Short mmCIF file of C-alpha atoms and ligand atoms in Angstrom, two decimals:
data_model
loop_
_atom_site.label_atom_id
_atom_site.label_comp_id
_atom_site.label_asym_id
_atom_site.label_seq_id
_atom_site.Cartn_x
_atom_site.Cartn_y
_atom_site.Cartn_z
CA MET A 1 62.96 81.01 -41.95
CA ILE A 2 60.25 81.80 -44.59
CA ARG A 3 61.06 78.71 -46.54
CA GLN A 4 60.82 76.56 -43.47
CA SER A 5 57.35 77.89 -42.58
CA LEU A 6 56.09 77.18 -46.11
CA LYS A 7 57.24 73.61 -45.99
CA TYR A 8 55.57 73.11 -42.59
CA ARG A 9 52.32 74.47 -44.01
CA LYS A 10 52.35 72.14 -46.93
CA THR A 11 52.89 69.09 -44.73
CA ILE A 12 50.03 70.18 -42.61
CA THR A 13 47.77 70.52 -45.69
CA VAL A 14 48.75 67.02 -46.96
CA ILE A 15 47.93 65.51 -43.58
CA GLY A 16 44.58 67.23 -43.32
CA PHE A 17 43.64 66.00 -46.83
CA LEU A 18 44.74 62.30 -45.86
CA CYS A 19 42.53 62.65 -42.74
CA LEU A 20 39.49 63.81 -44.70
CA LEU A 21 40.01 60.82 -47.00
CA LEU A 22 40.10 58.50 -44.07
CA LEU A 23 36.88 60.03 -42.61
CA VAL A 24 34.96 59.51 -45.99
CA TYR A 25 36.20 55.93 -46.17
CA LEU A 26 35.04 55.15 -42.49
CA LEU A 27 31.60 56.65 -43.17
CA LEU A 28 31.19 54.53 -46.18
CA ILE A 29 32.06 51.30 -44.18
CA LEU A 30 29.62 52.22 -41.45
CA LYS A 31 26.79 52.85 -43.99
CA ARG A 32 27.36 49.37 -45.57
CA ASP A 33 27.29 47.80 -42.11
CA ILE A 34 24.00 49.26 -41.30
CA ASN A 35 22.33 48.24 -44.55
CA ASP A 36 23.69 44.80 -43.91
CA LYS A 37 22.05 44.50 -40.55
CA VAL A 38 18.71 46.00 -41.80
CA THR A 39 18.58 43.32 -44.68
CA SER A 40 19.48 40.43 -42.43
CA HIS A 41 17.18 41.45 -39.71
CA GLN A 42 14.22 41.81 -41.88
CA ARG A 43 14.65 38.72 -44.11
CA LEU A 44 11.70 39.48 -46.37
CA SER A 45 9.40 36.79 -47.57
CA LYS A 46 8.57 36.78 -51.30
CA LYS A 47 5.11 38.11 -50.58
CA GLU A 48 6.67 41.01 -48.59
CA GLU A 49 9.29 41.81 -51.15
CA ARG A 50 6.46 42.02 -53.62
CA ILE A 51 4.68 44.61 -51.35
CA PHE A 52 7.96 46.30 -50.78
CA GLU A 53 8.54 46.73 -54.49
CA SER A 54 4.96 47.89 -55.37
CA GLU A 55 4.22 50.34 -52.85
CA PRO A 56 5.49 53.89 -51.58
CA LYS A 57 8.37 53.44 -49.23
CA ARG A 58 6.70 54.69 -45.87
CA GLU A 59 3.55 52.51 -46.40
CA LYS A 60 5.80 49.55 -47.15
CA HIS A 61 7.70 49.91 -43.87
CA VAL A 62 4.42 50.24 -41.75
CA LYS A 63 3.07 47.09 -43.33
CA LEU A 64 6.23 45.10 -42.85
CA ALA A 65 6.29 46.19 -39.14
CA LYS A 66 2.67 45.09 -38.80
CA MET A 67 3.31 41.83 -40.30
CA GLU A 68 6.21 41.19 -38.01
CA LEU A 69 4.04 42.19 -35.04
CA ASP A 70 1.28 39.86 -36.12
CA LYS A 71 3.77 37.08 -36.42
CA ASN A 72 5.08 37.77 -33.05
CA ILE A 73 1.58 37.89 -31.37
CA HIS A 74 0.58 34.69 -33.07
CA SER A 75 3.61 32.78 -31.75
CA THR A 76 3.10 34.22 -28.20
CA ILE A 77 -0.54 33.11 -28.39
CA LYS A 78 0.60 29.65 -29.34
CA GLU A 79 3.20 29.58 -26.58
CA LEU A 80 0.45 30.59 -23.93
CA GLN A 81 -1.97 27.96 -25.17
CA ASP A 82 0.73 25.35 -24.83
CA ALA A 83 1.61 26.59 -21.42
CA LYS A 84 -2.18 26.58 -20.37
CA ALA A 85 -2.41 23.05 -21.68
CA ARG A 86 0.56 21.96 -19.80
CA ILE A 87 -0.76 23.66 -16.52
CA GLU A 88 -3.98 21.81 -17.04
CA HIS A 89 -2.34 18.52 -17.36
CA LEU A 90 -0.21 19.17 -14.28
CA GLU A 91 -3.24 20.16 -12.19
CA LYS A 92 -5.07 17.13 -13.15
CA LYS A 93 -2.10 15.10 -12.01
CA ILE A 94 -1.86 17.04 -8.79
CA ALA A 95 -5.50 16.40 -8.14
CA ILE A 96 -5.04 12.66 -8.60
CA LEU A 97 -2.03 12.58 -6.31
CA GLU A 98 -3.79 14.82 -3.68
CA GLY A 99 -6.74 12.40 -3.91
CA ARG A 100 -4.47 9.60 -2.80
CA ILE A 101 -3.20 11.54 0.15
CA PRO A 102 -5.63 11.59 3.01
CA GLU A 103 -6.62 15.17 3.89
CA LYS A 104 -6.26 14.47 7.44
CA TYR A 105 -4.36 11.61 9.08
CA PRO A 106 -5.84 9.98 12.26
CA ASP A 107 -4.37 11.46 15.44
CA VAL A 108 -0.84 10.14 16.07
CA LYS A 109 0.92 10.58 19.40
CA TYR A 110 4.31 12.22 19.42
CA LEU A 111 7.23 10.02 20.65
CA GLY A 112 10.73 11.12 21.36
CA TYR A 113 13.39 9.34 19.57
CA LYS A 114 14.21 7.19 22.60
CA GLU A 115 10.74 5.78 22.91
CA ARG A 116 9.93 5.64 19.25
CA LYS A 117 10.49 2.27 17.58
CA ARG A 118 10.95 1.32 13.99
CA ILE A 119 8.45 -1.65 13.60
CA LEU A 120 8.24 -3.93 10.66
CA VAL A 121 4.81 -5.63 10.01
CA THR A 122 4.88 -8.41 7.42
CA GLY A 123 1.46 -8.93 5.96
CA GLY A 124 0.52 -5.45 7.10
CA ALA A 125 -1.91 -4.82 4.27
CA GLY A 126 -3.99 -7.86 5.31
CA PHE A 127 -7.04 -8.04 7.63
CA VAL A 128 -5.22 -8.42 11.11
CA GLY A 129 -2.06 -6.68 10.07
CA SER A 130 -3.69 -3.45 8.93
CA HIS A 131 -5.53 -3.11 12.23
CA LEU A 132 -2.16 -3.64 14.11
CA VAL A 133 -0.64 -1.05 11.99
CA ASP A 134 -3.28 1.43 12.97
CA VAL A 135 -2.60 1.12 16.71
CA LEU A 136 1.17 1.12 16.24
CA MET A 137 1.03 4.31 14.01
CA THR A 138 -1.38 6.06 16.42
CA GLN A 139 1.01 5.07 19.21
CA GLY A 140 3.66 7.24 17.46
CA HIS A 141 6.03 4.41 16.10
CA GLU A 142 7.58 4.39 12.74
CA VAL A 143 5.85 1.52 10.84
CA ILE A 144 7.15 -0.33 7.75
CA VAL A 145 4.58 -2.67 6.03
CA VAL A 146 5.90 -5.41 3.87
CA ASP A 147 3.36 -7.26 1.65
CA ASN A 148 3.06 -8.88 -1.74
CA PHE A 149 -0.74 -8.28 -1.89
CA PHE A 150 -1.46 -11.87 -2.30
CA THR A 151 -4.55 -11.61 -0.10
CA GLY A 152 -4.09 -8.06 1.24
CA ARG A 153 -5.19 -4.81 -0.18
CA LYS A 154 -3.40 -1.31 -0.30
CA ARG A 155 -6.96 0.21 0.61
CA ASN A 156 -6.52 -1.38 4.10
CA VAL A 157 -3.60 1.05 4.97
CA GLU A 158 -4.17 3.73 2.39
CA HIS A 159 -5.19 6.20 5.06
CA TRP A 160 -1.51 6.24 6.14
CA PHE A 161 -0.04 6.76 2.72
CA GLY A 162 2.23 9.83 2.78
CA HIS A 163 2.53 10.02 6.56
CA ARG A 164 6.07 10.57 7.68
CA ASN A 165 6.06 7.53 10.11
CA PHE A 166 4.71 5.17 7.48
CA GLU A 167 6.30 3.16 4.75
CA MET A 168 5.02 0.55 2.38
CA ILE A 169 7.31 -2.07 0.74
CA HIS A 170 5.89 -4.22 -1.96
CA HIS A 171 7.87 -7.33 -1.44
CA ASP A 172 7.50 -11.16 -1.25
CA ILE A 173 9.18 -12.31 1.97
CA VAL A 174 10.17 -15.61 0.47
CA ASN A 175 13.03 -13.42 -1.00
CA PRO A 176 15.55 -11.94 1.54
CA LEU A 177 14.82 -8.33 2.94
CA TYR A 178 17.55 -6.07 4.22
CA ILE A 179 16.12 -3.22 6.22
CA GLU A 180 16.50 -1.99 9.78
CA ALA A 181 13.88 -2.63 12.61
CA ASP A 182 13.57 -2.80 16.40
CA GLU A 183 10.63 -5.17 16.26
CA ILE A 184 9.15 -7.35 13.73
CA TYR A 185 5.37 -8.65 13.71
CA HIS A 186 5.64 -11.50 11.31
CA LEU A 187 2.06 -11.99 9.89
CA ALA A 188 2.62 -12.54 6.21
CA SER A 189 0.66 -15.71 5.21
CA PRO A 190 -2.69 -16.36 3.58
CA ALA A 191 -4.97 -17.27 6.45
CA SER A 192 -8.33 -18.38 4.97
CA PRO A 193 -8.56 -22.04 3.87
CA PRO A 194 -9.57 -21.45 0.24
CA HIS A 195 -6.63 -18.88 -0.05
CA TYR A 196 -4.02 -21.15 1.31
CA MET A 197 -5.41 -24.25 -0.52
CA GLN A 198 -5.29 -22.29 -3.72
CA ASN A 199 -1.49 -22.21 -3.75
CA PRO A 200 -0.25 -24.77 -1.22
CA VAL A 201 3.40 -24.59 -2.26
CA LYS A 202 3.42 -20.81 -1.96
CA THR A 203 1.88 -21.23 1.44
CA ILE A 204 4.48 -23.54 2.74
CA LYS A 205 7.38 -21.33 1.16
CA THR A 206 5.91 -18.23 2.85
CA ASN A 207 5.76 -19.90 6.19
CA THR A 208 9.03 -21.58 5.92
CA VAL A 209 11.49 -19.75 3.71
CA GLY A 210 9.73 -16.47 4.49
CA THR A 211 9.90 -17.09 8.20
CA ILE A 212 13.67 -18.03 7.90
CA ASN A 213 14.26 -14.78 6.14
CA MET A 214 12.40 -12.73 8.85
CA LEU A 215 14.30 -14.56 11.63
CA GLY A 216 17.67 -13.97 9.72
CA LEU A 217 16.69 -10.22 9.56
CA ALA A 218 15.88 -10.14 13.34
CA ARG A 219 19.27 -11.87 14.04
CA ARG A 220 21.14 -9.40 11.95
CA VAL A 221 19.57 -6.25 13.44
CA GLY A 222 18.96 -7.70 16.87
CA ALA A 223 15.15 -7.11 16.67
CA LYS A 224 12.50 -8.82 18.76
CA ILE A 225 10.19 -10.90 16.52
CA LEU A 226 6.60 -12.06 17.10
CA ILE A 227 5.43 -15.01 14.77
CA ALA A 228 1.76 -15.17 14.03
CA SER A 229 1.01 -18.81 14.38
CA THR A 230 -2.39 -20.45 14.51
CA SER A 231 -4.84 -22.69 16.37
CA GLU A 232 -4.46 -25.01 13.21
CA VAL A 233 -1.15 -26.31 14.81
CA TYR A 234 -3.62 -28.35 17.00
CA GLY A 235 -5.19 -29.74 13.82
CA ASP A 236 -8.40 -31.67 14.45
CA PRO A 237 -7.87 -31.51 18.39
CA MET A 238 -8.30 -34.62 20.57
CA VAL A 239 -8.01 -32.38 23.71
CA HIS A 240 -10.76 -29.69 24.34
CA PRO A 241 -10.41 -26.76 24.99
CA GLN A 242 -6.91 -26.61 23.50
CA PRO A 243 -3.98 -25.52 25.98
CA GLU A 244 -0.59 -24.52 24.61
CA SER A 245 0.84 -27.74 26.02
CA TYR A 246 -1.20 -29.82 23.67
CA TRP A 247 1.02 -31.09 20.67
CA GLY A 248 -1.84 -31.31 18.16
CA HIS A 249 -3.45 -33.77 15.67
CA VAL A 250 -2.41 -32.84 12.10
CA ASN A 251 -2.67 -34.81 8.94
CA PRO A 252 0.70 -33.95 7.37
CA ILE A 253 -0.56 -34.71 3.70
CA GLY A 254 -4.10 -33.43 3.92
CA PRO A 255 -5.50 -30.22 2.13
CA ARG A 256 -4.73 -28.21 5.40
CA ALA A 257 -1.15 -29.46 5.73
CA CYS A 258 0.43 -26.68 3.74
CA TYR A 259 -0.88 -24.21 6.34
CA ASP A 260 -0.82 -26.33 9.53
CA GLU A 261 2.61 -27.95 8.92
CA GLY A 262 3.93 -24.63 7.57
CA LYS A 263 3.01 -22.73 10.84
CA ARG A 264 4.35 -25.76 12.88
CA VAL A 265 7.81 -25.43 11.13
CA ALA A 266 7.50 -21.70 11.60
CA GLU A 267 7.21 -22.20 15.37
CA THR A 268 10.20 -24.71 15.34
CA LEU A 269 12.31 -22.26 13.34
CA ALA A 270 11.50 -19.38 15.88
CA TYR A 271 12.64 -21.51 18.79
CA SER A 272 15.76 -22.86 16.96
CA TYR A 273 16.83 -19.21 16.25
CA ALA A 274 16.10 -18.37 19.83
CA LYS A 275 18.15 -21.25 21.03
CA GLN A 276 21.17 -21.10 18.62
CA GLU A 277 21.20 -17.40 17.51
CA ASN A 278 19.76 -15.85 20.71
CA VAL A 279 16.92 -14.13 18.75
CA SER A 280 14.19 -12.85 21.02
CA VAL A 281 11.00 -14.62 19.85
CA ARG A 282 7.21 -14.52 20.75
CA VAL A 283 4.74 -16.83 19.38
CA ALA A 284 0.92 -16.14 19.06
CA ARG A 285 -1.34 -19.04 18.39
CA ILE A 286 -4.30 -17.16 16.97
CA PHE A 287 -7.80 -18.55 16.94
CA ASN A 288 -10.57 -17.59 14.53
CA THR A 289 -10.64 -13.75 14.37
CA TYR A 290 -13.18 -11.53 12.58
CA GLY A 291 -14.01 -7.85 11.94
CA PRO A 292 -13.97 -5.02 9.38
CA ARG A 293 -11.49 -5.26 6.51
CA MET A 294 -12.08 -9.08 6.09
CA HIS A 295 -12.11 -9.61 2.45
CA VAL A 296 -15.70 -10.17 1.01
CA SER A 297 -14.82 -13.26 -0.87
CA ASP A 298 -12.22 -14.81 1.33
CA GLY A 299 -14.31 -17.82 1.91
CA ARG A 300 -14.06 -17.84 5.69
CA VAL A 301 -17.27 -18.63 7.64
CA VAL A 302 -17.88 -15.01 9.00
CA SER A 303 -17.56 -13.34 5.62
CA ASN A 304 -19.58 -16.04 3.80
CA PHE A 305 -22.48 -16.15 6.24
CA ILE A 306 -22.70 -12.23 6.54
CA MET A 307 -22.57 -11.80 2.82
CA GLN A 308 -25.26 -14.31 2.28
CA ALA A 309 -27.53 -12.92 5.04
CA LEU A 310 -27.14 -9.43 3.74
CA GLN A 311 -28.39 -10.64 0.19
CA ASN A 312 -31.01 -13.05 1.26
CA LEU A 313 -29.02 -15.93 -0.04
CA THR A 314 -28.89 -19.53 1.37
CA ILE A 315 -26.50 -19.66 4.27
CA THR A 316 -24.17 -22.53 3.50
CA VAL A 317 -23.20 -24.71 6.33
CA TYR A 318 -20.52 -27.29 5.64
CA GLY A 319 -21.24 -30.63 7.01
CA ASN A 320 -23.81 -31.21 9.72
CA GLY A 321 -22.96 -27.84 11.33
CA LYS A 322 -22.17 -29.49 14.70
CA GLN A 323 -18.43 -28.58 14.37
CA THR A 324 -17.47 -25.71 16.77
CA ARG A 325 -15.48 -22.47 16.58
CA SER A 326 -14.77 -19.50 18.96
CA PHE A 327 -14.62 -16.05 17.42
CA CYS A 328 -12.40 -13.26 18.60
CA TYR A 329 -13.06 -9.63 17.46
CA VAL A 330 -9.95 -8.20 15.75
CA SER A 331 -9.25 -5.29 18.25
CA ASP A 332 -8.99 -7.83 21.09
CA LEU A 333 -6.56 -9.99 19.12
CA VAL A 334 -4.41 -6.66 18.26
CA ASP A 335 -4.34 -5.86 22.12
CA GLY A 336 -3.20 -9.40 22.77
CA LEU A 337 -0.44 -9.22 20.07
CA LEU A 338 0.82 -6.01 21.46
CA SER A 339 0.73 -7.32 24.96
CA LEU A 340 2.70 -10.42 23.97
CA MET A 341 5.38 -8.36 22.15
CA ALA A 342 5.80 -6.19 25.25
CA SER A 343 5.97 -9.11 27.75
CA SER A 344 8.89 -11.20 28.78
CA TYR A 345 7.00 -14.41 28.09
CA THR A 346 8.69 -16.38 25.41
CA LEU A 347 6.62 -19.61 24.94
CA PRO A 348 3.57 -19.90 22.59
CA VAL A 349 0.44 -18.14 23.79
CA ASN A 350 -3.16 -18.82 22.69
CA LEU A 351 -5.03 -15.67 21.60
CA GLY A 352 -8.72 -16.07 20.92
CA ASN A 353 -12.05 -15.78 22.49
CA PRO A 354 -13.16 -18.88 24.46
CA VAL A 355 -16.97 -18.34 23.71
CA GLU A 356 -17.63 -21.42 21.69
CA HIS A 357 -20.63 -22.00 19.24
CA THR A 358 -21.56 -24.70 16.67
CA ILE A 359 -21.47 -23.47 13.11
CA GLU A 360 -25.17 -24.20 12.93
CA GLU A 361 -25.82 -21.78 15.91
CA PHE A 362 -23.51 -19.30 14.36
CA ALA A 363 -25.51 -19.25 11.20
CA MET A 364 -28.70 -18.43 13.08
CA ILE A 365 -26.88 -15.81 15.16
CA ILE A 366 -25.80 -13.94 11.94
CA LYS A 367 -29.30 -14.28 10.32
CA ASN A 368 -30.99 -12.77 13.46
CA LEU A 369 -28.52 -9.88 13.57
CA VAL A 370 -29.37 -8.87 10.00
CA PRO A 371 -32.70 -7.07 10.04
CA GLY A 372 -35.36 -8.53 7.67
CA CYS A 373 -33.08 -11.31 6.76
CA ARG A 374 -35.00 -13.88 4.65
CA SER A 375 -32.04 -16.37 4.06
CA THR A 376 -32.58 -19.95 4.81
CA VAL A 377 -29.82 -22.13 6.32
CA ALA A 378 -28.67 -25.15 4.44
CA THR A 379 -26.35 -27.92 5.22
CA GLY A 380 -23.91 -29.48 2.58
CA ALA A 381 -21.11 -32.02 2.21
CA ALA A 382 -18.40 -31.90 4.97
CA VAL A 383 -15.08 -30.30 4.26
CA GLU A 384 -12.11 -32.78 4.38
CA ASP A 385 -10.03 -32.66 7.55
CA ASP A 386 -12.33 -29.91 9.04
CA PRO A 387 -11.52 -29.63 12.71
CA GLN A 388 -14.56 -30.66 14.77
CA ARG A 389 -13.95 -28.61 18.01
CA ARG A 390 -12.01 -25.50 18.58
CA ARG A 391 -11.86 -23.41 21.75
CA PRO A 392 -8.82 -21.76 23.17
CA ASP A 393 -7.71 -22.20 26.78
CA ILE A 394 -6.47 -18.74 27.53
CA ALA A 395 -5.13 -19.24 31.03
CA VAL A 396 -1.52 -18.51 29.95
CA ALA A 397 -2.48 -15.24 28.26
CA GLU A 398 -4.69 -14.25 31.35
CA ALA A 399 -1.74 -15.11 33.81
CA ASN A 400 1.29 -13.70 31.84
CA LEU A 401 -0.20 -10.91 29.73
CA ARG A 402 -3.17 -9.93 31.76
CA TRP A 403 -5.17 -10.36 28.59
CA SER A 404 -8.61 -11.40 27.89
CA PRO A 405 -11.06 -10.55 25.18
CA LYS A 406 -13.44 -7.64 25.81
CA VAL A 407 -15.85 -7.26 22.69
CA THR A 408 -19.03 -9.55 22.87
CA LEU A 409 -19.90 -11.63 19.82
CA LYS A 410 -23.01 -9.53 19.29
CA ASP A 411 -21.18 -6.15 19.35
CA GLY A 412 -18.28 -7.48 17.18
CA LEU A 413 -20.61 -9.11 14.61
CA GLN A 414 -22.77 -5.78 14.50
CA ARG A 415 -19.73 -3.73 13.56
CA THR A 416 -18.72 -6.42 11.01
CA ILE A 417 -22.08 -6.53 9.46
CA ASP A 418 -22.09 -2.80 9.18
CA TYR A 419 -18.80 -3.02 7.38
CA PHE A 420 -19.85 -5.75 4.94
CA ARG A 421 -23.14 -3.81 4.14
CA GLU A 422 -20.93 -0.92 3.11
CA GLU A 423 -18.64 -3.15 1.12
CA LEU A 424 -21.78 -4.47 -0.72
CA SER A 425 -22.84 -0.89 -1.53
CA ARG A 426 -19.43 -0.39 -3.19
CA THR A 427 -19.62 -3.32 -5.43
CA THR A 428 -22.19 -4.05 -8.12
CA PHE A 429 -22.03 -7.78 -7.88
CA TYR A 430 -20.99 -10.45 -5.44
CA ASN A 431 -20.33 -13.77 -6.76
CA ASN A 432 -21.74 -16.13 -4.07
CA GLN A 433 -18.60 -18.24 -3.99
CA THR A 434 -18.32 -21.08 -1.55
CA TYR A 435 -14.80 -22.57 -1.49
CA MET A 436 -15.60 -26.35 -1.91
CA ASP A 437 -17.88 -27.96 -4.48
CA ILE A 438 -20.62 -28.38 -1.96
CA ASN A 439 -24.04 -29.92 -2.66
CA VAL A 440 -26.10 -27.66 -0.45
CA LYS A 441 -29.44 -29.24 0.75
CA PRO A 442 -32.18 -27.58 2.85
CA HIS A 443 -31.79 -27.87 6.58
CA ASN A 444 -34.09 -29.94 8.57
P1 LIG B 501 -4.72 -11.85 5.43
O1 LIG B 501 -4.75 -12.83 4.29
O2 LIG B 501 -5.75 -10.89 5.45
O3 LIG B 501 -3.35 -11.13 5.55
C1 LIG B 501 -2.11 -11.77 5.28
C2 LIG B 501 -1.24 -10.81 4.60
O4 LIG B 501 0.00 -11.40 4.21
C3 LIG B 501 -1.97 -10.28 3.25
O5 LIG B 501 -1.81 -8.96 3.14
C4 LIG B 501 -1.04 -10.95 2.08
O6 LIG B 501 -1.07 -10.20 0.96
C5 LIG B 501 0.29 -11.06 2.88
N1 LIG B 501 1.23 -12.05 2.28
C6 LIG B 501 0.92 -13.33 2.04
N2 LIG B 501 2.02 -14.06 1.59
C7 LIG B 501 2.90 -13.09 1.59
C8 LIG B 501 4.28 -13.06 1.13
N3 LIG B 501 4.94 -14.32 0.70
N4 LIG B 501 5.13 -12.02 1.14
C9 LIG B 501 4.58 -10.88 1.60
N5 LIG B 501 3.26 -10.76 2.04
C10 LIG B 501 2.42 -11.85 2.00
O7 LIG B 501 -4.89 -12.83 6.72
P2 LIG B 501 -5.15 -12.34 8.23
O8 LIG B 501 -6.31 -12.99 8.70
O9 LIG B 501 -4.88 -10.93 8.38
O10 LIG B 501 -3.87 -13.19 8.94
C11 LIG B 501 -2.69 -12.64 9.34
C12 LIG B 501 -1.88 -13.58 10.08
O11 LIG B 501 -2.48 -14.27 11.25
C13 LIG B 501 -1.47 -14.80 9.21
O12 LIG B 501 -0.14 -15.24 9.51
C14 LIG B 501 -2.40 -15.95 9.55
O13 LIG B 501 -1.87 -17.24 9.50
C15 LIG B 501 -2.58 -15.70 11.23
N6 LIG B 501 -3.94 -16.16 11.69
C16 LIG B 501 -5.03 -15.36 11.34
C17 LIG B 501 -6.29 -16.01 11.83
C18 LIG B 501 -7.59 -15.23 11.49
O14 LIG B 501 -8.60 -15.81 12.02
N7 LIG B 501 -7.58 -14.09 10.80
C19 LIG B 501 -6.29 -17.08 12.50
C20 LIG B 501 -5.05 -17.66 12.88
C21 LIG B 501 -3.84 -17.31 12.40
N1 LIG B 502 18.24 -12.56 5.61
C1 LIG B 502 17.26 -11.47 5.23
N2 LIG B 502 17.60 -10.24 5.76
C2 LIG B 502 18.61 -9.98 6.70
C3 LIG B 502 19.44 -10.98 7.09
C4 LIG B 502 19.21 -12.33 6.54
O1 LIG B 502 16.55 -11.64 4.48
O2 LIG B 502 18.80 -8.81 6.99
C5 LIG B 502 17.93 -13.86 5.06
C6 LIG B 502 19.17 -14.38 4.57
O3 LIG B 502 19.15 -14.25 3.13
C7 LIG B 502 19.19 -15.82 4.74
C8 LIG B 502 18.14 -15.91 5.89
O4 LIG B 502 17.63 -14.54 6.19
O5 LIG B 502 18.75 -16.62 3.65
C9 LIG B 502 18.82 -16.60 7.13
O6 LIG B 502 19.63 -15.73 7.60
P1 LIG B 502 20.87 -16.33 8.67
O7 LIG B 502 21.69 -15.02 8.86
O8 LIG B 502 20.24 -16.93 9.72
O9 LIG B 502 21.46 -17.50 7.75
P2 LIG B 502 22.54 -17.46 6.50
O10 LIG B 502 22.59 -15.99 5.90
O11 LIG B 502 23.80 -17.87 7.13
O12 LIG B 502 21.91 -18.38 5.53
N1 LIG B 503 -17.85 -22.95 7.07
C1 LIG B 503 -19.15 -23.26 6.73
N2 LIG B 503 -19.70 -22.57 5.70
C2 LIG B 503 -18.87 -21.62 4.96
C3 LIG B 503 -17.63 -21.41 5.42
C4 LIG B 503 -17.01 -22.11 6.42
O1 LIG B 503 -19.88 -23.95 7.25
O2 LIG B 503 -19.45 -20.93 4.09
C5 LIG B 503 -17.30 -23.87 8.15
C6 LIG B 503 -16.07 -24.64 7.96
O3 LIG B 503 -16.42 -25.90 7.45
C7 LIG B 503 -15.53 -24.63 9.29
C8 LIG B 503 -15.91 -23.35 9.96
O4 LIG B 503 -17.02 -22.99 9.23
O5 LIG B 503 -15.95 -25.78 10.06
C9 LIG B 503 -14.83 -22.24 10.05
O6 LIG B 503 -14.34 -22.20 8.72
P1 LIG B 503 -13.23 -20.99 8.38
O7 LIG B 503 -12.98 -21.34 6.85
O8 LIG B 503 -13.92 -19.73 8.68
O9 LIG B 503 -12.03 -21.25 9.25
P2 LIG B 503 -11.25 -22.49 9.82
O10 LIG B 503 -11.57 -22.31 11.29
O11 LIG B 503 -11.77 -23.80 9.26
O12 LIG B 503 -9.81 -22.24 9.48
#
């Protein structure tokens, strides 16, 4: 019994000794680990090591901690500076983008989804197109403008940029276009003689291939399509005033042919698609139209004469000035286009103002409307194939659309002169371009 208890005590002592040894061993491992962590964390630079070696231990630690802190502060300051520069850069970008978005859009009516139409306006960044877009937008429709900016400008529609009902597509309609629409106003085509004569092949392609594409689109989606035709389909007319029933007098190979014949083919295409493919078409034969947003250097008579009068330059009448034109203010034309689209009348309709003036008279009207104008009126060589008389017979529009122009020439010109005066103040120069090489001589 005594021997057994002695043996038991010995075993306990041995086990206790072994436990002590294990404890010491564990403590040693733990200490080495801590040392390793401290050295790897502090990774001393050579300069720091030197300090470490040369100074008392506590001071050394304080210095090292300070250095570490300085390093951290320095990198934080750098990060803050980088962030500040990035924020400034983004702020500038936002300011530019905000500058492009109008602070307030013109008032737009709310239309329920049943009344709201999706309307495509080709050439919507041009003179007539942009005014039409304004009315369609304020009526509350969704408007898609398609334009290649050949003669149009983003500026004409920029007040709608960003509006949820507005979309702008930079596209040349000579290429196919696959979108959805309920109605199409097909206005894309240069309209001023110097513009369409500048690239006659493109003018023909736009009015033929481009019109086929728009008719193809109308056919695919079942949209109603209005084609912007022109009084030029009557050429240099032998009938006066011109009714829709007149077939015209056009030189097929003259300088105006690319436009005149292009529009005649566009009309033919419209009625072929109507007959063969059941496309619902409207054809507006538009006579000379004027108003704000005409391009200052588009070479048409209204822009040329007003710009010349505002700068006291010679007013350049081409030929003897006895040729006539009838001028329609743009808001009247837009009303006519909307009425035609809404009507069930499918044959061509003249839209224009029947008040007729000779170009010579027109020069004097403009001169007298610009206060203090010192311009002289001069005549020059006549333009080839220039139509000599033009006045719309608007009986069809009056009877079927209940439409006739409202704005007088004086009021319309006054608004247009104000617009051109504003345009002049925006530009530092105006190149007094006339579109033909004309030898201008003083008027007798
Ligand atoms: P505009 O030159 O100001 O506008 C025409 C628009 O069509 C421009 O924005 C132009 O960039 C765009 N365009 C031209 N070719 C294109 C193409 N291939 N693809 C896409 N866009 C293209 O002319 P406007 O005076 O506003 O005339 C509009 C329409 O009315 C034209 O079809 C024109 O023939 C017709 N028209 C106008 C008048 C008038 O006195 N303003 C008279 C008769 C007919
Ligand atoms: N087209 C288009 N958008 C459409 C549908 C047709 O641009 O949504 C073009 C098409 O590329 C074609 C033209 O319109 O060149 C005429 O189309 P149509 O369907 O009349 O004839 P087809 O496709 O048989 O040539
Ligand atoms: N015209 C003019 N001086 C000009 C510009 C045009 O006498 O600086 C004449 C032009 O010869 C034509 C008429 O004004 O007889 C209308 O020309 P515009 O180019 O405006 O349109 P058009 O009706 O000929 O398409």
